[in-house]
Amino acid sequence: MAEFWEKGIRFECQGSGKCCVSRGGFGFVYVTSSDRKRLAKQLGLKTQDFTRDFCKKSDGFFHLVDGEDGNCVFLKDRRCSVYEGRPTQCRTWPFWPETMNARRWNKDVASFCPGVGKGRVWSKQEIEHQIEIQSKADVER
């Protein structure tokens, strides 16, 4: 059976910041060891200091702490203040393994993300590459 993205998906980030706002089940922004090192470097911190100040461990996995408003700690004026160093989870959005079935895509992605249907068409191969990157990060975290 063909995947719903067989012919590609049109997507381009619109910078709305909606994906950076806590929405229950997708509330944590998990960070891998590589993510923590990259973000620490961008912020001019040692990795252990970044981890202490900006991460929390739940169920054995590191994730970013929430900001005062419950949203991503790095969301400033609806923009990512660490965009260049952002975590893998953010880099691969919206092509996560758990969102890549038609029902979840329509319910959890297309219904709220203004980037769906905009911009260039991501090919099946590009989408599958993003899914693979996120799957590896899921294992690493």
mmCIF file with all atom_site columns, C-alpha atoms in Angstrom, residues 6-139:
data_model
loop_
_atom_site.group_PDB
_atom_site.id
_atom_site.type_symbol
_atom_site.label_atom_id
_atom_site.label_alt_id
_atom_site.label_comp_id
_atom_site.label_asym_id
_atom_site.label_entity_id
_atom_site.label_seq_id
_atom_site.pdbx_PDB_ins_code
_atom_site.Cartn_x
_atom_site.Cartn_y
_atom_site.Cartn_z
_atom_site.occupancy
_atom_site.B_iso_or_equiv
_atom_site.pdbx_formal_charge
_atom_site.auth_seq_id
_atom_site.auth_comp_id
_atom_site.auth_asym_id
_atom_site.auth_atom_id
_atom_site.pdbx_PDB_model_num
ATOM 1   C CA . GLU A 1 6   ? 4.023  8.950  -2.275 1.00 0.00 ? 6   GLU A CA 1
ATOM 2   C CA . LYS A 1 7   ? 3.800  11.973 -4.609 1.00 0.00 ? 7   LYS A CA 1
ATOM 3   C CA . GLY A 1 8   ? 5.329  14.361 -2.095 1.00 0.00 ? 8   GLY A CA 1
ATOM 4   C CA . ILE A 1 9   ? 3.943  16.954 0.283  1.00 0.00 ? 9   ILE A CA 1
ATOM 5   C CA . ARG A 1 10  ? 3.966  20.704 -0.110 1.00 0.00 ? 10  ARG A CA 1
ATOM 6   C CA . PHE A 1 11  ? 5.406  22.278 3.028  1.00 0.00 ? 11  PHE A CA 1
ATOM 7   C CA . GLU A 1 12  ? 7.294  25.418 3.974  1.00 0.00 ? 12  GLU A CA 1
ATOM 8   C CA . CYS A 1 13  ? 7.681  26.840 7.454  1.00 0.00 ? 13  CYS A CA 1
ATOM 9   C CA . GLN A 1 14  ? 5.671  30.039 7.811  1.00 0.00 ? 14  GLN A CA 1
ATOM 10  C CA . GLY A 1 15  ? 7.334  31.110 11.053 1.00 0.00 ? 15  GLY A CA 1
ATOM 11  C CA . SER A 1 16  ? 4.086  31.085 13.022 1.00 0.00 ? 16  SER A CA 1
ATOM 12  C CA . GLY A 1 17  ? 5.674  29.526 16.104 1.00 0.00 ? 17  GLY A CA 1
ATOM 13  C CA . LYS A 1 18  ? 2.643  27.267 16.560 1.00 0.00 ? 18  LYS A CA 1
ATOM 14  C CA . CYS A 1 19  ? 4.835  24.152 16.642 1.00 0.00 ? 19  CYS A CA 1
ATOM 15  C CA . CYS A 1 20  ? 6.771  25.713 19.536 1.00 0.00 ? 20  CYS A CA 1
ATOM 16  C CA . VAL A 1 21  ? 3.665  26.036 21.690 1.00 0.00 ? 21  VAL A CA 1
ATOM 17  C CA . SER A 1 22  ? 2.834  23.163 24.002 1.00 0.00 ? 22  SER A CA 1
ATOM 18  C CA . ARG A 1 23  ? -0.025 21.030 22.727 1.00 0.00 ? 23  ARG A CA 1
ATOM 19  C CA . GLY A 1 24  ? -0.339 18.214 25.239 1.00 0.00 ? 24  GLY A CA 1
ATOM 20  C CA . GLY A 1 25  ? 1.090  15.013 23.754 1.00 0.00 ? 25  GLY A CA 1
ATOM 21  C CA . PHE A 1 26  ? 3.618  16.931 21.689 1.00 0.00 ? 26  PHE A CA 1
ATOM 22  C CA . GLY A 1 27  ? 4.710  19.058 24.634 1.00 0.00 ? 27  GLY A CA 1
ATOM 23  C CA . PHE A 1 28  ? 8.308  17.952 25.112 1.00 0.00 ? 28  PHE A CA 1
ATOM 24  C CA . VAL A 1 29  ? 11.122 19.012 22.828 1.00 0.00 ? 29  VAL A CA 1
ATOM 25  C CA . TYR A 1 30  ? 13.518 16.111 23.253 1.00 0.00 ? 30  TYR A CA 1
ATOM 26  C CA . VAL A 1 31  ? 17.208 16.821 22.815 1.00 0.00 ? 31  VAL A CA 1
ATOM 27  C CA . THR A 1 32  ? 19.951 14.390 21.899 1.00 0.00 ? 32  THR A CA 1
ATOM 28  C CA . SER A 1 33  ? 23.539 14.633 23.058 1.00 0.00 ? 33  SER A CA 1
ATOM 29  C CA . SER A 1 34  ? 24.409 16.208 19.683 1.00 0.00 ? 34  SER A CA 1
ATOM 30  C CA . ASP A 1 35  ? 21.567 18.719 20.068 1.00 0.00 ? 35  ASP A CA 1
ATOM 31  C CA . ARG A 1 36  ? 22.778 19.729 23.528 1.00 0.00 ? 36  ARG A CA 1
ATOM 32  C CA . LYS A 1 37  ? 26.356 20.192 22.285 1.00 0.00 ? 37  LYS A CA 1
ATOM 33  C CA . ARG A 1 38  ? 25.223 22.230 19.261 1.00 0.00 ? 38  ARG A CA 1
ATOM 34  C CA . LEU A 1 39  ? 22.907 24.465 21.298 1.00 0.00 ? 39  LEU A CA 1
ATOM 35  C CA . ALA A 1 40  ? 25.507 24.960 24.031 1.00 0.00 ? 40  ALA A CA 1
ATOM 36  C CA . LYS A 1 41  ? 28.066 26.036 21.443 1.00 0.00 ? 41  LYS A CA 1
ATOM 37  C CA . GLN A 1 42  ? 25.616 28.476 19.856 1.00 0.00 ? 42  GLN A CA 1
ATOM 38  C CA . LEU A 1 43  ? 24.866 30.005 23.258 1.00 0.00 ? 43  LEU A CA 1
ATOM 39  C CA . GLY A 1 44  ? 28.533 30.097 24.283 1.00 0.00 ? 44  GLY A CA 1
ATOM 40  C CA . LEU A 1 45  ? 28.035 27.601 27.106 1.00 0.00 ? 45  LEU A CA 1
ATOM 41  C CA . LYS A 1 46  ? 29.633 24.356 28.167 1.00 0.00 ? 46  LYS A CA 1
ATOM 42  C CA . THR A 1 47  ? 27.401 21.403 27.343 1.00 0.00 ? 47  THR A CA 1
ATOM 43  C CA . GLN A 1 48  ? 26.963 20.537 31.016 1.00 0.00 ? 48  GLN A CA 1
ATOM 44  C CA . ASP A 1 49  ? 25.933 24.131 31.796 1.00 0.00 ? 49  ASP A CA 1
ATOM 45  C CA . PHE A 1 50  ? 23.439 24.168 28.925 1.00 0.00 ? 50  PHE A CA 1
ATOM 46  C CA . THR A 1 51  ? 22.035 20.841 30.100 1.00 0.00 ? 51  THR A CA 1
ATOM 47  C CA . ARG A 1 52  ? 21.740 22.080 33.697 1.00 0.00 ? 52  ARG A CA 1
ATOM 48  C CA . ASP A 1 53  ? 20.104 25.398 32.749 1.00 0.00 ? 53  ASP A CA 1
ATOM 49  C CA . PHE A 1 54  ? 17.883 24.432 29.813 1.00 0.00 ? 54  PHE A CA 1
ATOM 50  C CA . CYS A 1 55  ? 17.138 20.705 30.078 1.00 0.00 ? 55  CYS A CA 1
ATOM 51  C CA . LYS A 1 56  ? 15.191 18.350 32.254 1.00 0.00 ? 56  LYS A CA 1
ATOM 52  C CA . LYS A 1 57  ? 15.261 14.559 32.290 1.00 0.00 ? 57  LYS A CA 1
ATOM 53  C CA . SER A 1 58  ? 11.988 12.638 32.248 1.00 0.00 ? 58  SER A CA 1
ATOM 54  C CA . ASP A 1 59  ? 11.685 8.878  31.873 1.00 0.00 ? 59  ASP A CA 1
ATOM 55  C CA . GLY A 1 60  ? 15.402 8.739  31.104 1.00 0.00 ? 60  GLY A CA 1
ATOM 56  C CA . PHE A 1 61  ? 15.315 11.279 28.251 1.00 0.00 ? 61  PHE A CA 1
ATOM 57  C CA . PHE A 1 62  ? 16.500 14.880 28.140 1.00 0.00 ? 62  PHE A CA 1
ATOM 58  C CA . HIS A 1 63  ? 14.096 17.545 26.901 1.00 0.00 ? 63  HIS A CA 1
ATOM 59  C CA . LEU A 1 64  ? 14.085 21.317 26.949 1.00 0.00 ? 64  LEU A CA 1
ATOM 60  C CA . VAL A 1 65  ? 12.529 22.974 29.960 1.00 0.00 ? 65  VAL A CA 1
ATOM 61  C CA . ASP A 1 66  ? 9.400  25.004 29.344 1.00 0.00 ? 66  ASP A CA 1
ATOM 62  C CA . GLY A 1 67  ? 9.468  28.762 29.297 1.00 0.00 ? 67  GLY A CA 1
ATOM 63  C CA . GLU A 1 68  ? 7.459  30.701 31.888 1.00 0.00 ? 68  GLU A CA 1
ATOM 64  C CA . ASP A 1 69  ? 4.401  30.572 29.615 1.00 0.00 ? 69  ASP A CA 1
ATOM 65  C CA . GLY A 1 70  ? 4.663  26.794 29.142 1.00 0.00 ? 70  GLY A CA 1
ATOM 66  C CA . ASN A 1 71  ? 5.970  27.119 25.588 1.00 0.00 ? 71  ASN A CA 1
ATOM 67  C CA . CYS A 1 72  ? 9.462  26.405 24.301 1.00 0.00 ? 72  CYS A CA 1
ATOM 68  C CA . VAL A 1 73  ? 12.025 28.248 26.377 1.00 0.00 ? 73  VAL A CA 1
ATOM 69  C CA . PHE A 1 74  ? 13.640 29.518 23.151 1.00 0.00 ? 74  PHE A CA 1
ATOM 70  C CA . LEU A 1 75  ? 10.447 30.931 21.608 1.00 0.00 ? 75  LEU A CA 1
ATOM 71  C CA . LYS A 1 76  ? 10.796 34.718 21.605 1.00 0.00 ? 76  LYS A CA 1
ATOM 72  C CA . ASP A 1 77  ? 8.213  36.936 19.900 1.00 0.00 ? 77  ASP A CA 1
ATOM 73  C CA . ARG A 1 78  ? 6.851  33.832 18.086 1.00 0.00 ? 78  ARG A CA 1
ATOM 74  C CA . ARG A 1 79  ? 10.307 33.113 16.644 1.00 0.00 ? 79  ARG A CA 1
ATOM 75  C CA . CYS A 1 80  ? 12.970 30.565 17.492 1.00 0.00 ? 80  CYS A CA 1
ATOM 76  C CA . SER A 1 81  ? 15.847 32.379 19.158 1.00 0.00 ? 81  SER A CA 1
ATOM 77  C CA . VAL A 1 82  ? 18.182 29.402 18.506 1.00 0.00 ? 82  VAL A CA 1
ATOM 78  C CA . TYR A 1 83  ? 17.008 28.577 14.982 1.00 0.00 ? 83  TYR A CA 1
ATOM 79  C CA . GLU A 1 84  ? 20.458 27.740 13.584 1.00 0.00 ? 84  GLU A CA 1
ATOM 80  C CA . GLY A 1 85  ? 21.164 25.292 16.405 1.00 0.00 ? 85  GLY A CA 1
ATOM 81  C CA . ARG A 1 86  ? 17.612 24.073 16.979 1.00 0.00 ? 86  ARG A CA 1
ATOM 82  C CA . PRO A 1 87  ? 17.071 20.468 18.093 1.00 0.00 ? 87  PRO A CA 1
ATOM 83  C CA . THR A 1 88  ? 16.683 17.612 15.622 1.00 0.00 ? 88  THR A CA 1
ATOM 84  C CA . GLN A 1 89  ? 13.038 17.284 16.617 1.00 0.00 ? 89  GLN A CA 1
ATOM 85  C CA . CYS A 1 90  ? 12.461 20.853 15.419 1.00 0.00 ? 90  CYS A CA 1
ATOM 86  C CA . ARG A 1 91  ? 14.560 20.404 12.276 1.00 0.00 ? 91  ARG A CA 1
ATOM 87  C CA . THR A 1 92  ? 12.533 17.402 11.127 1.00 0.00 ? 92  THR A CA 1
ATOM 88  C CA . TRP A 1 93  ? 9.064  18.851 11.840 1.00 0.00 ? 93  TRP A CA 1
ATOM 89  C CA . PRO A 1 94  ? 6.497  18.005 10.471 1.00 0.00 ? 94  PRO A CA 1
ATOM 90  C CA . PHE A 1 95  ? 7.963  14.763 9.125  1.00 0.00 ? 95  PHE A CA 1
ATOM 91  C CA . TRP A 1 96  ? 8.028  12.745 12.343 1.00 0.00 ? 96  TRP A CA 1
ATOM 92  C CA . PRO A 1 97  ? 7.437  8.976  12.315 1.00 0.00 ? 97  PRO A CA 1
ATOM 93  C CA . GLU A 1 98  ? 4.397  9.384  14.581 1.00 0.00 ? 98  GLU A CA 1
ATOM 94  C CA . THR A 1 99  ? 2.721  12.009 12.372 1.00 0.00 ? 99  THR A CA 1
ATOM 95  C CA . MET A 1 100 ? 3.302  10.319 9.032  1.00 0.00 ? 100 MET A CA 1
ATOM 96  C CA . ASN A 1 101 ? 0.042  8.488  8.599  1.00 0.00 ? 101 ASN A CA 1
ATOM 97  C CA . ALA A 1 102 ? -2.903 10.158 6.886  1.00 0.00 ? 102 ALA A CA 1
ATOM 98  C CA . ARG A 1 103 ? -5.129 10.304 9.967  1.00 0.00 ? 103 ARG A CA 1
ATOM 99  C CA . ARG A 1 104 ? -2.498 11.811 12.282 1.00 0.00 ? 104 ARG A CA 1
ATOM 100 C CA . TRP A 1 105 ? -1.245 14.137 9.537  1.00 0.00 ? 105 TRP A CA 1
ATOM 101 C CA . ASN A 1 106 ? -4.710 15.591 8.975  1.00 0.00 ? 106 ASN A CA 1
ATOM 102 C CA . LYS A 1 107 ? -5.610 15.720 12.673 1.00 0.00 ? 107 LYS A CA 1
ATOM 103 C CA . ASP A 1 108 ? -2.331 16.782 14.257 1.00 0.00 ? 108 ASP A CA 1
ATOM 104 C CA . VAL A 1 109 ? -0.385 18.580 11.538 1.00 0.00 ? 109 VAL A CA 1
ATOM 105 C CA . ALA A 1 110 ? -2.405 19.985 8.636  1.00 0.00 ? 110 ALA A CA 1
ATOM 106 C CA . SER A 1 111 ? -5.180 21.236 10.912 1.00 0.00 ? 111 SER A CA 1
ATOM 107 C CA . PHE A 1 112 ? -2.913 23.609 12.824 1.00 0.00 ? 112 PHE A CA 1
ATOM 108 C CA . CYS A 1 113 ? 0.347  24.143 10.913 1.00 0.00 ? 113 CYS A CA 1
ATOM 109 C CA . PRO A 1 114 ? 0.059  26.972 8.369  1.00 0.00 ? 114 PRO A CA 1
ATOM 110 C CA . GLY A 1 115 ? 3.086  25.642 6.443  1.00 0.00 ? 115 GLY A CA 1
ATOM 111 C CA . VAL A 1 116 ? 1.242  22.567 5.159  1.00 0.00 ? 116 VAL A CA 1
ATOM 112 C CA . GLY A 1 117 ? 0.217  23.130 1.546  1.00 0.00 ? 117 GLY A CA 1
ATOM 113 C CA . LYS A 1 118 ? 2.643  26.039 1.122  1.00 0.00 ? 118 LYS A CA 1
ATOM 114 C CA . GLY A 1 119 ? 6.059  26.329 -0.508 1.00 0.00 ? 119 GLY A CA 1
ATOM 115 C CA . ARG A 1 120 ? 7.915  23.620 -2.337 1.00 0.00 ? 120 ARG A CA 1
ATOM 116 C CA . VAL A 1 121 ? 6.964  19.987 -2.662 1.00 0.00 ? 121 VAL A CA 1
ATOM 117 C CA . TRP A 1 122 ? 9.079  17.668 -0.524 1.00 0.00 ? 122 TRP A CA 1
ATOM 118 C CA . SER A 1 123 ? 9.698  14.454 -2.446 1.00 0.00 ? 123 SER A CA 1
ATOM 119 C CA . LYS A 1 124 ? 8.963  11.022 -1.036 1.00 0.00 ? 124 LYS A CA 1
ATOM 120 C CA . GLN A 1 125 ? 12.718 10.469 -0.677 1.00 0.00 ? 125 GLN A CA 1
ATOM 121 C CA . GLU A 1 126 ? 13.242 13.753 1.190  1.00 0.00 ? 126 GLU A CA 1
ATOM 122 C CA . ILE A 1 127 ? 10.360 12.992 3.533  1.00 0.00 ? 127 ILE A CA 1
ATOM 123 C CA . GLU A 1 128 ? 11.648 9.502  4.220  1.00 0.00 ? 128 GLU A CA 1
ATOM 124 C CA . HIS A 1 129 ? 15.102 10.950 4.912  1.00 0.00 ? 129 HIS A CA 1
ATOM 125 C CA . GLN A 1 130 ? 13.610 13.324 7.516  1.00 0.00 ? 130 GLN A CA 1
ATOM 126 C CA . ILE A 1 131 ? 11.698 10.431 9.085  1.00 0.00 ? 131 ILE A CA 1
ATOM 127 C CA . GLU A 1 132 ? 14.933 8.432  9.244  1.00 0.00 ? 132 GLU A CA 1
ATOM 128 C CA . ILE A 1 133 ? 16.813 11.321 10.886 1.00 0.00 ? 133 ILE A CA 1
ATOM 129 C CA . GLN A 1 134 ? 14.081 11.695 13.511 1.00 0.00 ? 134 GLN A CA 1
ATOM 130 C CA . SER A 1 135 ? 13.898 7.940  14.082 1.00 0.00 ? 135 SER A CA 1
ATOM 131 C CA . LYS A 1 136 ? 17.641 7.844  14.772 1.00 0.00 ? 136 LYS A CA 1
ATOM 132 C CA . ALA A 1 137 ? 17.302 10.813 17.138 1.00 0.00 ? 137 ALA A CA 1
ATOM 133 C CA . ASP A 1 138 ? 14.482 8.998  18.945 1.00 0.00 ? 138 ASP A CA 1
ATOM 134 C CA . VAL A 1 139 ? 16.850 6.091  19.564 1.00 0.00 ? 139 VAL A CA 1
#
